[in-house]
Tab-separated table of N, CA and C in Angstrom:
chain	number	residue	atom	x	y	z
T	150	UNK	N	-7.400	4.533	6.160
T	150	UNK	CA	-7.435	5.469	7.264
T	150	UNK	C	-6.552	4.926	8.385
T	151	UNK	N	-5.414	6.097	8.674
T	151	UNK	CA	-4.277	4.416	9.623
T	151	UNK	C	-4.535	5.090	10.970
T	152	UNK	N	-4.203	4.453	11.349
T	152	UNK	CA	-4.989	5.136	13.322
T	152	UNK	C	-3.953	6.131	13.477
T	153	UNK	N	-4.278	7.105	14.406
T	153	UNK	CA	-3.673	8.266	14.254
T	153	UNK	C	-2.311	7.759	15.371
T	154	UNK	N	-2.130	7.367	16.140
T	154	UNK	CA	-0.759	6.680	16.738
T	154	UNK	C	-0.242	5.607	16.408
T	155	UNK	N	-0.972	4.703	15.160
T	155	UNK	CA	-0.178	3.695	15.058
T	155	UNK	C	0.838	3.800	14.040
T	156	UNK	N	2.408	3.472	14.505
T	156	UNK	CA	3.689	3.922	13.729
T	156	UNK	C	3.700	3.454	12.229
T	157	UNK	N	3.351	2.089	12.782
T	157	UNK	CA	3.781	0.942	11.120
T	157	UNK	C	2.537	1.729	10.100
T	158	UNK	N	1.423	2.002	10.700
T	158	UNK	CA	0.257	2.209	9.541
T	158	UNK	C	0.484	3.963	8.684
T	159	UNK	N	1.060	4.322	9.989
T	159	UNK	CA	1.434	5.978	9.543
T	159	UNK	C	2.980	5.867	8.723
T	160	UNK	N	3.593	5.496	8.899
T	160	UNK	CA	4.681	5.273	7.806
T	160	UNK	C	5.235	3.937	7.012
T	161	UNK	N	5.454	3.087	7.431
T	161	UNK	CA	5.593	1.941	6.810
T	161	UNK	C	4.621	1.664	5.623
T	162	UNK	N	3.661	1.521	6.282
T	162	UNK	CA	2.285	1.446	5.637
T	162	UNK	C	1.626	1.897	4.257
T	163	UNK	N	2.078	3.744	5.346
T	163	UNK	CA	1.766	4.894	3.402
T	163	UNK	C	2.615	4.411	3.015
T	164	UNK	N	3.644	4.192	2.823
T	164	UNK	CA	4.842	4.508	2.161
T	164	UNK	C	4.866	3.155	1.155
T	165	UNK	N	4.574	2.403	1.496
T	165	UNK	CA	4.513	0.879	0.656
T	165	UNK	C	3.336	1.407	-0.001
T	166	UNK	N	2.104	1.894	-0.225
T	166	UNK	CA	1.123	2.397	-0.657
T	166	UNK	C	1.056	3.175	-1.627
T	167	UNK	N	1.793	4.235	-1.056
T	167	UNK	CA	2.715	5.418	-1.763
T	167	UNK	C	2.956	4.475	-3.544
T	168	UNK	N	3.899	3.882	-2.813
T	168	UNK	CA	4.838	2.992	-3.949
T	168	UNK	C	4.128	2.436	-5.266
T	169	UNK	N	2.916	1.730	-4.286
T	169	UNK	CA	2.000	1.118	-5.387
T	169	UNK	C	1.151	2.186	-6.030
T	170	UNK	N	1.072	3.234	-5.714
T	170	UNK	CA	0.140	4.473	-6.624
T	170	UNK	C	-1.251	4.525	-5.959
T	171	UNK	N	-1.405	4.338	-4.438
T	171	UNK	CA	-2.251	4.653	-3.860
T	171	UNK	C	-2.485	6.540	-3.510
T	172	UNK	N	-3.847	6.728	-4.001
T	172	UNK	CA	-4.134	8.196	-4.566
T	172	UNK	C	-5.263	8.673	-4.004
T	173	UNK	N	-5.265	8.530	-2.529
T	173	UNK	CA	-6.179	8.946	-1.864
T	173	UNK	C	-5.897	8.716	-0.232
T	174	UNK	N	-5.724	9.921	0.714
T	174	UNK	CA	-5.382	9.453	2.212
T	174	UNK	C	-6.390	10.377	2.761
T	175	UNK	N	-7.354	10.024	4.060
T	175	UNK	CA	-7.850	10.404	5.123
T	175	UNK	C	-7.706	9.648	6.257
T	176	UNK	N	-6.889	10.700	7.191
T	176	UNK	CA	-6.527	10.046	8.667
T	176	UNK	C	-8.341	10.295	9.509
T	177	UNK	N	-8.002	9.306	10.473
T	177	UNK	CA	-8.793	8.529	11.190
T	177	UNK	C	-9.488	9.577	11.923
T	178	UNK	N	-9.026	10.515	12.394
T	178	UNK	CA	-9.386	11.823	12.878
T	178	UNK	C	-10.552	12.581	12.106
T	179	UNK	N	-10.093	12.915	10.917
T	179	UNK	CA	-10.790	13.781	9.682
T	179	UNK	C	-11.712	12.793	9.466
T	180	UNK	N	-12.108	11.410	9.523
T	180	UNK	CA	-12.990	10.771	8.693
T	180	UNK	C	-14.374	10.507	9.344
T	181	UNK	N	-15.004	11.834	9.011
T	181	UNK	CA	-16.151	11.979	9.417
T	181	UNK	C	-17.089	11.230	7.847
T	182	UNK	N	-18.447	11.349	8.212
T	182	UNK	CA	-18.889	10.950	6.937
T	182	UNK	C	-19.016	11.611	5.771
T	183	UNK	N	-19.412	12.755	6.270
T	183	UNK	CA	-19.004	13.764	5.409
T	183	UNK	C	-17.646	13.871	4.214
T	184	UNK	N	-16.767	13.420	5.052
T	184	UNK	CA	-15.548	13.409	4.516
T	184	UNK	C	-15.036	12.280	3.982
T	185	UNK	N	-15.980	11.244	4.275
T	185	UNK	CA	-16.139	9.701	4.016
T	185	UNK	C	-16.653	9.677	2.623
T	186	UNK	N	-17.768	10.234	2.339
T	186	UNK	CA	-18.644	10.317	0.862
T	186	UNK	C	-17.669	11.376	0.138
T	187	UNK	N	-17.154	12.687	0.502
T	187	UNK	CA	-16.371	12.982	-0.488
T	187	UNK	C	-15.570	12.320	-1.196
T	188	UNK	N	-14.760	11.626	-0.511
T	188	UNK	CA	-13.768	10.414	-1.003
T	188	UNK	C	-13.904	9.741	-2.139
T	189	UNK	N	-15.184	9.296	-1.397
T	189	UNK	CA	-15.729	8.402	-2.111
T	189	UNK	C	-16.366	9.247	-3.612
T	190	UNK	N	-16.892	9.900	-3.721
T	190	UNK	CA	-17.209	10.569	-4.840
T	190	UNK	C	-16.079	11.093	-5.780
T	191	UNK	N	-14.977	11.455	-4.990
T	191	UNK	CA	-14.072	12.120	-5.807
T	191	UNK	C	-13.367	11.149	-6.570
T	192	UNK	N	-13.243	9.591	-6.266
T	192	UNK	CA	-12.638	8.549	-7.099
T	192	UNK	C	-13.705	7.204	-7.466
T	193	UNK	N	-14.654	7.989	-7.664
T	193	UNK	CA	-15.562	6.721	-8.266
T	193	UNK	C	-15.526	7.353	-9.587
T	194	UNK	N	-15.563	6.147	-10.699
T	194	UNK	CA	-15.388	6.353	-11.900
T	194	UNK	C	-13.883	6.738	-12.437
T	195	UNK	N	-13.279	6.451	-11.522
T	195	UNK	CA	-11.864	6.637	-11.835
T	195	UNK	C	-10.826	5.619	-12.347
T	196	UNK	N	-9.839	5.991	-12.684
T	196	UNK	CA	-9.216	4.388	-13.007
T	196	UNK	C	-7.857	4.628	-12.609
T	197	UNK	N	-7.694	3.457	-11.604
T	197	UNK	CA	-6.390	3.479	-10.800
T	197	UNK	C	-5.543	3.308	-11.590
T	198	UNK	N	-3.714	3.560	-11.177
T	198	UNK	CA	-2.668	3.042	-12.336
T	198	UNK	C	-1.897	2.560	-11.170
T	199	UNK	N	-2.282	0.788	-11.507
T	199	UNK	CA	-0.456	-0.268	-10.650
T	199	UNK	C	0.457	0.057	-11.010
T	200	UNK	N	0.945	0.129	-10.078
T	200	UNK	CA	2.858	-0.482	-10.232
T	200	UNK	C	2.904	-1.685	-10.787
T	201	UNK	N	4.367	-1.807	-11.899
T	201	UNK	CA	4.338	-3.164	-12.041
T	201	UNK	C	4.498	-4.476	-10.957
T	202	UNK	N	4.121	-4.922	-11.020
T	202	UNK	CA	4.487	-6.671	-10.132
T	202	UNK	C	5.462	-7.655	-10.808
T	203	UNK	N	6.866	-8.118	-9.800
T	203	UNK	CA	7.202	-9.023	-11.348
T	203	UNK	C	6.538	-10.008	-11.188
T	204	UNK	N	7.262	-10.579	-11.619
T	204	UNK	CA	6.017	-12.550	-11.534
T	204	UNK	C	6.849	-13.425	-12.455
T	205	UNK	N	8.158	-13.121	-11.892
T	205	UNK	CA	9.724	-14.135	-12.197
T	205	UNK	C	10.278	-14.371	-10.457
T	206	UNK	N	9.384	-14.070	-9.597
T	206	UNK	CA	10.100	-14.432	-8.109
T	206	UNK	C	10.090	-15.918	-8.203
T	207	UNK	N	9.150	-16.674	-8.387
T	207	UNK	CA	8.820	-18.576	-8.349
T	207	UNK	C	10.454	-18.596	-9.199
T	208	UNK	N	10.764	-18.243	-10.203
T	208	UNK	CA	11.849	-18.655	-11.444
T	208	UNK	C	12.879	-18.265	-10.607
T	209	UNK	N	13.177	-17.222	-10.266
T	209	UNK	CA	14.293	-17.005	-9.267
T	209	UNK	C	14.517	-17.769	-7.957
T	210	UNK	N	13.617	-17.713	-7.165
T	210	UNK	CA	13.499	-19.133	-6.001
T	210	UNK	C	14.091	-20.296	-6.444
T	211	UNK	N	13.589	-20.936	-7.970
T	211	UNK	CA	14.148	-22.457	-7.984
T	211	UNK	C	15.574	-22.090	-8.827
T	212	UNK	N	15.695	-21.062	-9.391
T	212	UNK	CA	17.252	-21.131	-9.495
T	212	UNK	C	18.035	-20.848	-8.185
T	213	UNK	N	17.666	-19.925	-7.282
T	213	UNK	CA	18.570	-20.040	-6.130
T	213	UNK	C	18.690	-21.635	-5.261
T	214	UNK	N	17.500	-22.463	-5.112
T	214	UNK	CA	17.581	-23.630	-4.694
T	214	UNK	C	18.636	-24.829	-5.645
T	215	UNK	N	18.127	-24.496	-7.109
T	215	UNK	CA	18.954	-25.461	-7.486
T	215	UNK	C	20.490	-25.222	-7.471
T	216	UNK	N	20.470	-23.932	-7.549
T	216	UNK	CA	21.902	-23.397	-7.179
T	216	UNK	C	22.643	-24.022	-6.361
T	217	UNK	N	22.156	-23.965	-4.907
T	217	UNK	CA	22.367	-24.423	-3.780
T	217	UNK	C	22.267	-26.317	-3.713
T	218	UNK	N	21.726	-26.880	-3.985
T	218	UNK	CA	21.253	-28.208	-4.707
T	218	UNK	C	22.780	-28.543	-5.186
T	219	UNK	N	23.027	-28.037	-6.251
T	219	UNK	CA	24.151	-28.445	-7.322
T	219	UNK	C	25.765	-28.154	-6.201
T	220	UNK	N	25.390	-27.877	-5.110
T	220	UNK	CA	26.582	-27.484	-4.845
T	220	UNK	C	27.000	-28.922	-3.435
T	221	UNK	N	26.151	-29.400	-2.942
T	221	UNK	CA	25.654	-30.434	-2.322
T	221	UNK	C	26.254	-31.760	-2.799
C-alpha cells in the first residue's frame, strides 16, 4: 500500500514490483478493512510466479576484479 504522495513508492516502487510479478495493489486511501480482508481472501491459496533471479552476479564480480587485478 504506497502512501498516496510518496513518488519513489508510487512509481519506482510498483514498477520494480510490477517486474517481479507482484499481483495485487491497494493504495493507502482505499485500504479500509473491508478492502483489507478482500485482498486478502482473493490471494490466499494462491500460488505466486517469480521472476527469474540470476545468481552468476558473485562469478561476474570476481571476473571483473580479477580483470582489473591482471592489469596492475
Amino acid at each position: 500500500m504506497p502512501l498516496a504522495h510518496h513518488f519513489e513508492q508510487r512509481y519506482h516502487v510498483r514498477h520494480r514490483l510490477d517486474r517481479h510479478g507482484a499481483r495485487d495493489w491497494l493504495d493507502w486511501g482505499d485500504a479500509t478493512p473491508e478492502a483489507i480482508a478482500e485482498a486478502i481472501e482473493r490471494l490466499v491459496g494462491t500460488e505466486p510466479e517469480y521472476a527469474p533471479v540470476p545468481s552468476d552476479a558473485a562469478a561476474l564480480a570476481a571476473g571483473a576484479i580479477a580483470e582489473l587485478l591482471a592489469r596492475k
